[in-house]
CSV table of C-alpha atoms in Angstrom, one decimal:
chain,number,residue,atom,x,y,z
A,1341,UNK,CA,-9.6,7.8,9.1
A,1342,UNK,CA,-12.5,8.4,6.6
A,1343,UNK,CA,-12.8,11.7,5.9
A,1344,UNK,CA,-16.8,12.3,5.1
A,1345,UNK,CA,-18.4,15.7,3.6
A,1346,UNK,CA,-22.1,16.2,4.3
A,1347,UNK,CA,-23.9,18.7,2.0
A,1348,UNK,CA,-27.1,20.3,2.7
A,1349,UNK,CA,-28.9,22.6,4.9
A,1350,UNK,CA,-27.9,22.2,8.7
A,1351,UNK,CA,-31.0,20.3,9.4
A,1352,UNK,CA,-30.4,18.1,6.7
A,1353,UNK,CA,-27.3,17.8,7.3
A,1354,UNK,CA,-28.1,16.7,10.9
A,1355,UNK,CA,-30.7,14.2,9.9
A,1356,UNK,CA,-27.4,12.5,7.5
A,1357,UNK,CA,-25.0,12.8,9.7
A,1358,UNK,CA,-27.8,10.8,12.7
A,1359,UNK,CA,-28.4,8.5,9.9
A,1360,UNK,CA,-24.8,8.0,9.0
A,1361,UNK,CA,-23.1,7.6,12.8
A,1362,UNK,CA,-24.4,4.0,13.6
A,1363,UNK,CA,-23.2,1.8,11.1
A,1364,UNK,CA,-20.2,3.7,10.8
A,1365,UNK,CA,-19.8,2.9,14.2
A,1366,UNK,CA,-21.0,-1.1,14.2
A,1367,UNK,CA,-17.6,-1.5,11.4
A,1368,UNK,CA,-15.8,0.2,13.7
A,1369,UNK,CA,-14.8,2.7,11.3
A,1370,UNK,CA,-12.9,5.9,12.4
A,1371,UNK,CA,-14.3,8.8,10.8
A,1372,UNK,CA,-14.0,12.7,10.5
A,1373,UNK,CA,-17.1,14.5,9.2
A,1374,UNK,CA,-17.1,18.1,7.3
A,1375,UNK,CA,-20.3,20.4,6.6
A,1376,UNK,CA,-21.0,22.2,3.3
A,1377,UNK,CA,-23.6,24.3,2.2
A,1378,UNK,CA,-22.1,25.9,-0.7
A,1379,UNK,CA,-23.0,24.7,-3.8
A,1380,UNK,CA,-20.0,26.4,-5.9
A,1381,UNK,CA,-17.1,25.3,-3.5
A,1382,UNK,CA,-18.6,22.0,-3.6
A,1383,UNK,CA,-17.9,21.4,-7.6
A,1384,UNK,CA,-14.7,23.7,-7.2
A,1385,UNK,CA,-12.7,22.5,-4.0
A,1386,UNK,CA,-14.1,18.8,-2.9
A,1387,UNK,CA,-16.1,17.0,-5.8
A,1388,UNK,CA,-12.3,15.8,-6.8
A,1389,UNK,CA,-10.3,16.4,-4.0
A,1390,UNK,CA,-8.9,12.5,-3.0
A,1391,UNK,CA,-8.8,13.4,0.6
A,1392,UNK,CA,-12.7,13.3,1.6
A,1393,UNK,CA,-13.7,9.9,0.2
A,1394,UNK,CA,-17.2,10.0,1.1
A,1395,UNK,CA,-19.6,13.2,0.1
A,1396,UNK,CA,-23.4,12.6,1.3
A,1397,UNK,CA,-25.4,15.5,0.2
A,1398,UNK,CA,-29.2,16.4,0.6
A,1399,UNK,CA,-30.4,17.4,-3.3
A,1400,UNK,CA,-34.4,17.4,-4.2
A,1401,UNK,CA,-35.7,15.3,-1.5
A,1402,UNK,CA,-33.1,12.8,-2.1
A,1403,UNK,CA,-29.5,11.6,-0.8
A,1404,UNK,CA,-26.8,11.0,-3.3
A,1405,UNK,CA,-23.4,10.3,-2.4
A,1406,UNK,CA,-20.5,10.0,-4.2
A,1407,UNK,CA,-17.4,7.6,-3.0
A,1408,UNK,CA,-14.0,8.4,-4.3
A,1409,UNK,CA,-10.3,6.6,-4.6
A,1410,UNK,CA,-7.6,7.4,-2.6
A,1411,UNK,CA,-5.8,8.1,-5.9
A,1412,UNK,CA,-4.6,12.0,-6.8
A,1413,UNK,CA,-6.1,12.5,-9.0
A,1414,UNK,CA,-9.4,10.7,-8.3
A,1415,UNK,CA,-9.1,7.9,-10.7
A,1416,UNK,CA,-12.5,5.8,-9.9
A,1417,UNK,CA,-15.5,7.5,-8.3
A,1418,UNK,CA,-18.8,5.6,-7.6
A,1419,UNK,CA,-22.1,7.4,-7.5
A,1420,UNK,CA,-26.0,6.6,-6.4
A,1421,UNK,CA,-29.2,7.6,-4.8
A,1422,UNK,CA,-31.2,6.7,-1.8
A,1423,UNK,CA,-34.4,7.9,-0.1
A,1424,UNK,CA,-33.6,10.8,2.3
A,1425,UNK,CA,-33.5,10.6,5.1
A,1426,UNK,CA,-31.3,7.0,3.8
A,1427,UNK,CA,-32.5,3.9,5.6
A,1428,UNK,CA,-30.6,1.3,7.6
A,1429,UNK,CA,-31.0,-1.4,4.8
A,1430,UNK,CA,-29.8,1.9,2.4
A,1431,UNK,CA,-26.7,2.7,3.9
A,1432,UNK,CA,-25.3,-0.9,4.5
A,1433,UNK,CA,-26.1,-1.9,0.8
A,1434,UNK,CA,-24.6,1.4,-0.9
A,1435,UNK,CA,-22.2,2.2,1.1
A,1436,UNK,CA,-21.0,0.5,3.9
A,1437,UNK,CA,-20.9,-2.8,1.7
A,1438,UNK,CA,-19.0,-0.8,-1.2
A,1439,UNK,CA,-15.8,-1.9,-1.8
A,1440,UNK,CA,-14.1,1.8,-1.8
A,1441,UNK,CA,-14.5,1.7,1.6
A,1442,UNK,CA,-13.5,-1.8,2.6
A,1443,UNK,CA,-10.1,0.0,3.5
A,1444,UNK,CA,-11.7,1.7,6.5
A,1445,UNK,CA,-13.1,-0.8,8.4
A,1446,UNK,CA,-11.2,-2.9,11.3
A,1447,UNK,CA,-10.5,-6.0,10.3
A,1448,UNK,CA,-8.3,-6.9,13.5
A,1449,UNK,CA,-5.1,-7.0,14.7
A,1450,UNK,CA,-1.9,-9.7,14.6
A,1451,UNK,CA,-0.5,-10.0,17.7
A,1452,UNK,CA,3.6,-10.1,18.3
A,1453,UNK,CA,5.7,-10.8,21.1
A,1454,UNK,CA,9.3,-10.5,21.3
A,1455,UNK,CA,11.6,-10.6,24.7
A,1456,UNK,CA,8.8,-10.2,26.5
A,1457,UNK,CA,7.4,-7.0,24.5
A,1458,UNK,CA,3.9,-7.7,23.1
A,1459,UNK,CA,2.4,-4.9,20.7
A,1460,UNK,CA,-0.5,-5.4,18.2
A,1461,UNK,CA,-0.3,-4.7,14.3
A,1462,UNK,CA,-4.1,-3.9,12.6
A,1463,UNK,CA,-4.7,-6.2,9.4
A,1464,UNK,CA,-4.6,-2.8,7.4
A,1465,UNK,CA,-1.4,-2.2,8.4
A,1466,UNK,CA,0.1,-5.6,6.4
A,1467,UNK,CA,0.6,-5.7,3.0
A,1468,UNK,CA,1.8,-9.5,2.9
A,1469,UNK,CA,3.7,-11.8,4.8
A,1470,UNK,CA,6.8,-13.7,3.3
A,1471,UNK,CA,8.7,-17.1,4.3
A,1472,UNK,CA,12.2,-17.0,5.7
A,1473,UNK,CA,13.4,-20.6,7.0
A,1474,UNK,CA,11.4,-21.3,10.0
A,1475,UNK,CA,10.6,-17.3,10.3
A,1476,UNK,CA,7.7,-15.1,8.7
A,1477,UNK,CA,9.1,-11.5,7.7
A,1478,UNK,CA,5.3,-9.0,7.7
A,1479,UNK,CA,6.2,-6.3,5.3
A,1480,UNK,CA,4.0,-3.5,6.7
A,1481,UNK,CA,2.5,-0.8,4.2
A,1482,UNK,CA,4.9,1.8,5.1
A,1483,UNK,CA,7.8,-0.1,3.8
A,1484,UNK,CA,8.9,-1.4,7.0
A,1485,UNK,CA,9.2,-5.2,8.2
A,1486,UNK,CA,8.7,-7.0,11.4
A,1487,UNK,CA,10.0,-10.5,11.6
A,1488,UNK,CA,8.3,-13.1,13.9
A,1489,UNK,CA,9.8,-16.2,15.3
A,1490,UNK,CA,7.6,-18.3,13.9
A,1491,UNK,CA,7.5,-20.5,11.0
A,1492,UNK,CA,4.6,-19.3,7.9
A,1493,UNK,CA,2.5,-22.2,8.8
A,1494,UNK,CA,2.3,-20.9,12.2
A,1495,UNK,CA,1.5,-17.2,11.3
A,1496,UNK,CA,-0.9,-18.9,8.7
A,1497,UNK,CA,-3.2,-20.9,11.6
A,1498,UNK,CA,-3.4,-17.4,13.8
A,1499,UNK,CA,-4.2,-14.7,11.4
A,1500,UNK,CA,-8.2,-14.1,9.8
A,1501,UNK,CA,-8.0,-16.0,6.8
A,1502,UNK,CA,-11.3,-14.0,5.8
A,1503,UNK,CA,-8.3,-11.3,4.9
A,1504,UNK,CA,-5.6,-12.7,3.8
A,1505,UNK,CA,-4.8,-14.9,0.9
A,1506,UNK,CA,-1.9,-17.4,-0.3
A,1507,UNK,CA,-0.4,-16.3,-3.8
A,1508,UNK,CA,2.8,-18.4,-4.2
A,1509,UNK,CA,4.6,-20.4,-2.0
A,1510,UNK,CA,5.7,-18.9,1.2
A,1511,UNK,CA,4.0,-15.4,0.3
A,1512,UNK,CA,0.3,-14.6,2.0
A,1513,UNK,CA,-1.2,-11.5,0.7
A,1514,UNK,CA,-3.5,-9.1,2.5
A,1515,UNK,CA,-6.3,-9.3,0.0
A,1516,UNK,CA,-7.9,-6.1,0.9
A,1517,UNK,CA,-4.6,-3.9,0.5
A,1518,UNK,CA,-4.9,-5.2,-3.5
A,1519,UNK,CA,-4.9,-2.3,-6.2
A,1520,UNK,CA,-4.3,-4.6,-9.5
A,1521,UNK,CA,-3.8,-7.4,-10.9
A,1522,UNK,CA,-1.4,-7.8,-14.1
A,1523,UNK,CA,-0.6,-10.6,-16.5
A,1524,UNK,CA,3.1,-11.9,-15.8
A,1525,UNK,CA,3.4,-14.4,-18.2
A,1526,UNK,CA,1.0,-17.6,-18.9
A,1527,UNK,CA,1.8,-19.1,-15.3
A,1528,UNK,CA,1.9,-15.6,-12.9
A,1529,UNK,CA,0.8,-12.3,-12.2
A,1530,UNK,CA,1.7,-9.7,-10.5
A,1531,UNK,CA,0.2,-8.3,-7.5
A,1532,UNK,CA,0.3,-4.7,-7.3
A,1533,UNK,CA,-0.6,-3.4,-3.5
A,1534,UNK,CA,-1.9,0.1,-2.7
A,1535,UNK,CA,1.2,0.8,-0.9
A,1536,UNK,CA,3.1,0.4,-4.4
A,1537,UNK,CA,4.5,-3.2,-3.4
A,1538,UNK,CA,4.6,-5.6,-5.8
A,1539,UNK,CA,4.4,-9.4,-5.3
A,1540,UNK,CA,3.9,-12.7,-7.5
A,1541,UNK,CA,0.5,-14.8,-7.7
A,1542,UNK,CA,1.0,-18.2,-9.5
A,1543,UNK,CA,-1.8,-19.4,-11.9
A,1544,UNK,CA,-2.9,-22.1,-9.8
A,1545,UNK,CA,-3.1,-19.6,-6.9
A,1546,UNK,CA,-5.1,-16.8,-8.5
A,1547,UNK,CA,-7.9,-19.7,-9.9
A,1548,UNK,CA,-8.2,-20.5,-6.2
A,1549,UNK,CA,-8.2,-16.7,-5.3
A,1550,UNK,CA,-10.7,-15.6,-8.0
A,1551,UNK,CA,-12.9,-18.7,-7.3
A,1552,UNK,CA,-13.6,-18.0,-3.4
A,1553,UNK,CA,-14.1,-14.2,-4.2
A,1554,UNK,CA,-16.7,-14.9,-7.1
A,1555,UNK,CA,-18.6,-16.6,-4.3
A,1556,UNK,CA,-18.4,-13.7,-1.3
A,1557,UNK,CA,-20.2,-10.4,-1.4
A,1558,UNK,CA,-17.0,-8.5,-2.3
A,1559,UNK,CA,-17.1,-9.9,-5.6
A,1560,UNK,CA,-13.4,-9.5,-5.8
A,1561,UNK,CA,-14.3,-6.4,-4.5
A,1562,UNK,CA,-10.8,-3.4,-4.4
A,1563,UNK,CA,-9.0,-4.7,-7.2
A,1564,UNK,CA,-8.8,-4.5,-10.6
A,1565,UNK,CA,-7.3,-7.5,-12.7
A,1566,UNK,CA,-5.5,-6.5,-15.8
A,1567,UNK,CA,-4.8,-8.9,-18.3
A,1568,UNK,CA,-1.5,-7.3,-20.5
């Protein structure tokens, strides 16, 4: 759930939260919005508070935002401008296509049967999925596991590649739950995942990783590569 503060007077905060609703909607992003009109609690209670990771706010005739980290404390804010009220062609190049809010958006859902049972896991929900003989284990970001009866290669050919990466043999990683990137040793790094899991990328595996991101819109877009 984004949690989004709009600042302003309440007809400007109307006109941002008309101009907001729509493309929030077309990514299928859930969202929560909050109204503030005072200027001190603004600086005092939510500038920095990690839990409203959008603020849109109405100041001279223009709208500036401010997108925040889920990190406490706030560890990375991004800031900007646009016309008010923000255009179409505004919002989906500041901030629906900013990579602090990649998180949010519904990238789809894996599918798992078992004895019959059939539930759905969301892409967000994985953190990576790991090899074990002719099953895949899907380590979940709240430190549980699911194990599917089917081989990797399987589970490879019916997830959204678009989302999910190989790093080493047997181990796909869910690119979009990436925090950082550190230097192993000359041949590996380490993958560090939001959830605080950790797994290994091989050297040839990151060239390949780095490569197709350079060339998307993301531009490696919510991770940081660290080089130790």
């Amino acid at each position: 759930m984004l949690k989004i503060l709009l600042y302003g007077s309440t007809q400007e905060r109307k006109i941002l939260e008309d101009a907001l609703q729509k493309p929030l909607r077309e990514k299928n992003i859930s969202f929560n919005i909050h109204y503030l009109s005072n200027p001190q609690q603004l600086m005092k209670n939510y500038l920095l508070n990690s839990s409203y990771r959008l603020i849109v706010a109405c100041l001279d005739c223009s709208t500036s935002y401010v997108i925040k980290d889920g990190c406490m404390p706030v560890s990375h804010i991004v800031t900007g401008t646009m016309s008010f009220p923000p255009t179409p062609e505004e919002i989906d190049e500041r901030l629906m296509r900013n990579p602090e809010l990649a998180s949010f958006y519904s990238h789809g859902e894996y599918t798992v049967t078992h004895r019959g049972l059939t539930h759905k896991i969301p892409y967000e929900e994985i953190d990576y999925l790991q090899s074990d003989n002719k099953k895949t284990i899907i380590h979940l970001t709240n430190g549980d596991t699911e194990i599917i009866q089917k081989g990797i290669g399987k589970v490879n050919a019916e997830i959204n590649r678009k989302y999910f990466a190989k790093c080493c043999i047997g181990v796909i990683v869910n690119t979009r739950n990436i925090y950082e990137i550190h230097r192993l040793e000359k041949s590996s790094r380490i993958i560090e995942l939001k959830s605080g899991a950790k797994v290994i990328m091989t050297e040839g595996y990151f060239k390949k990783f780095t490569d197709a991101y350079s060339m998307s819109v993301s531009k490696l877009a919510d991770l940081k590569t660290l080089d130790d």
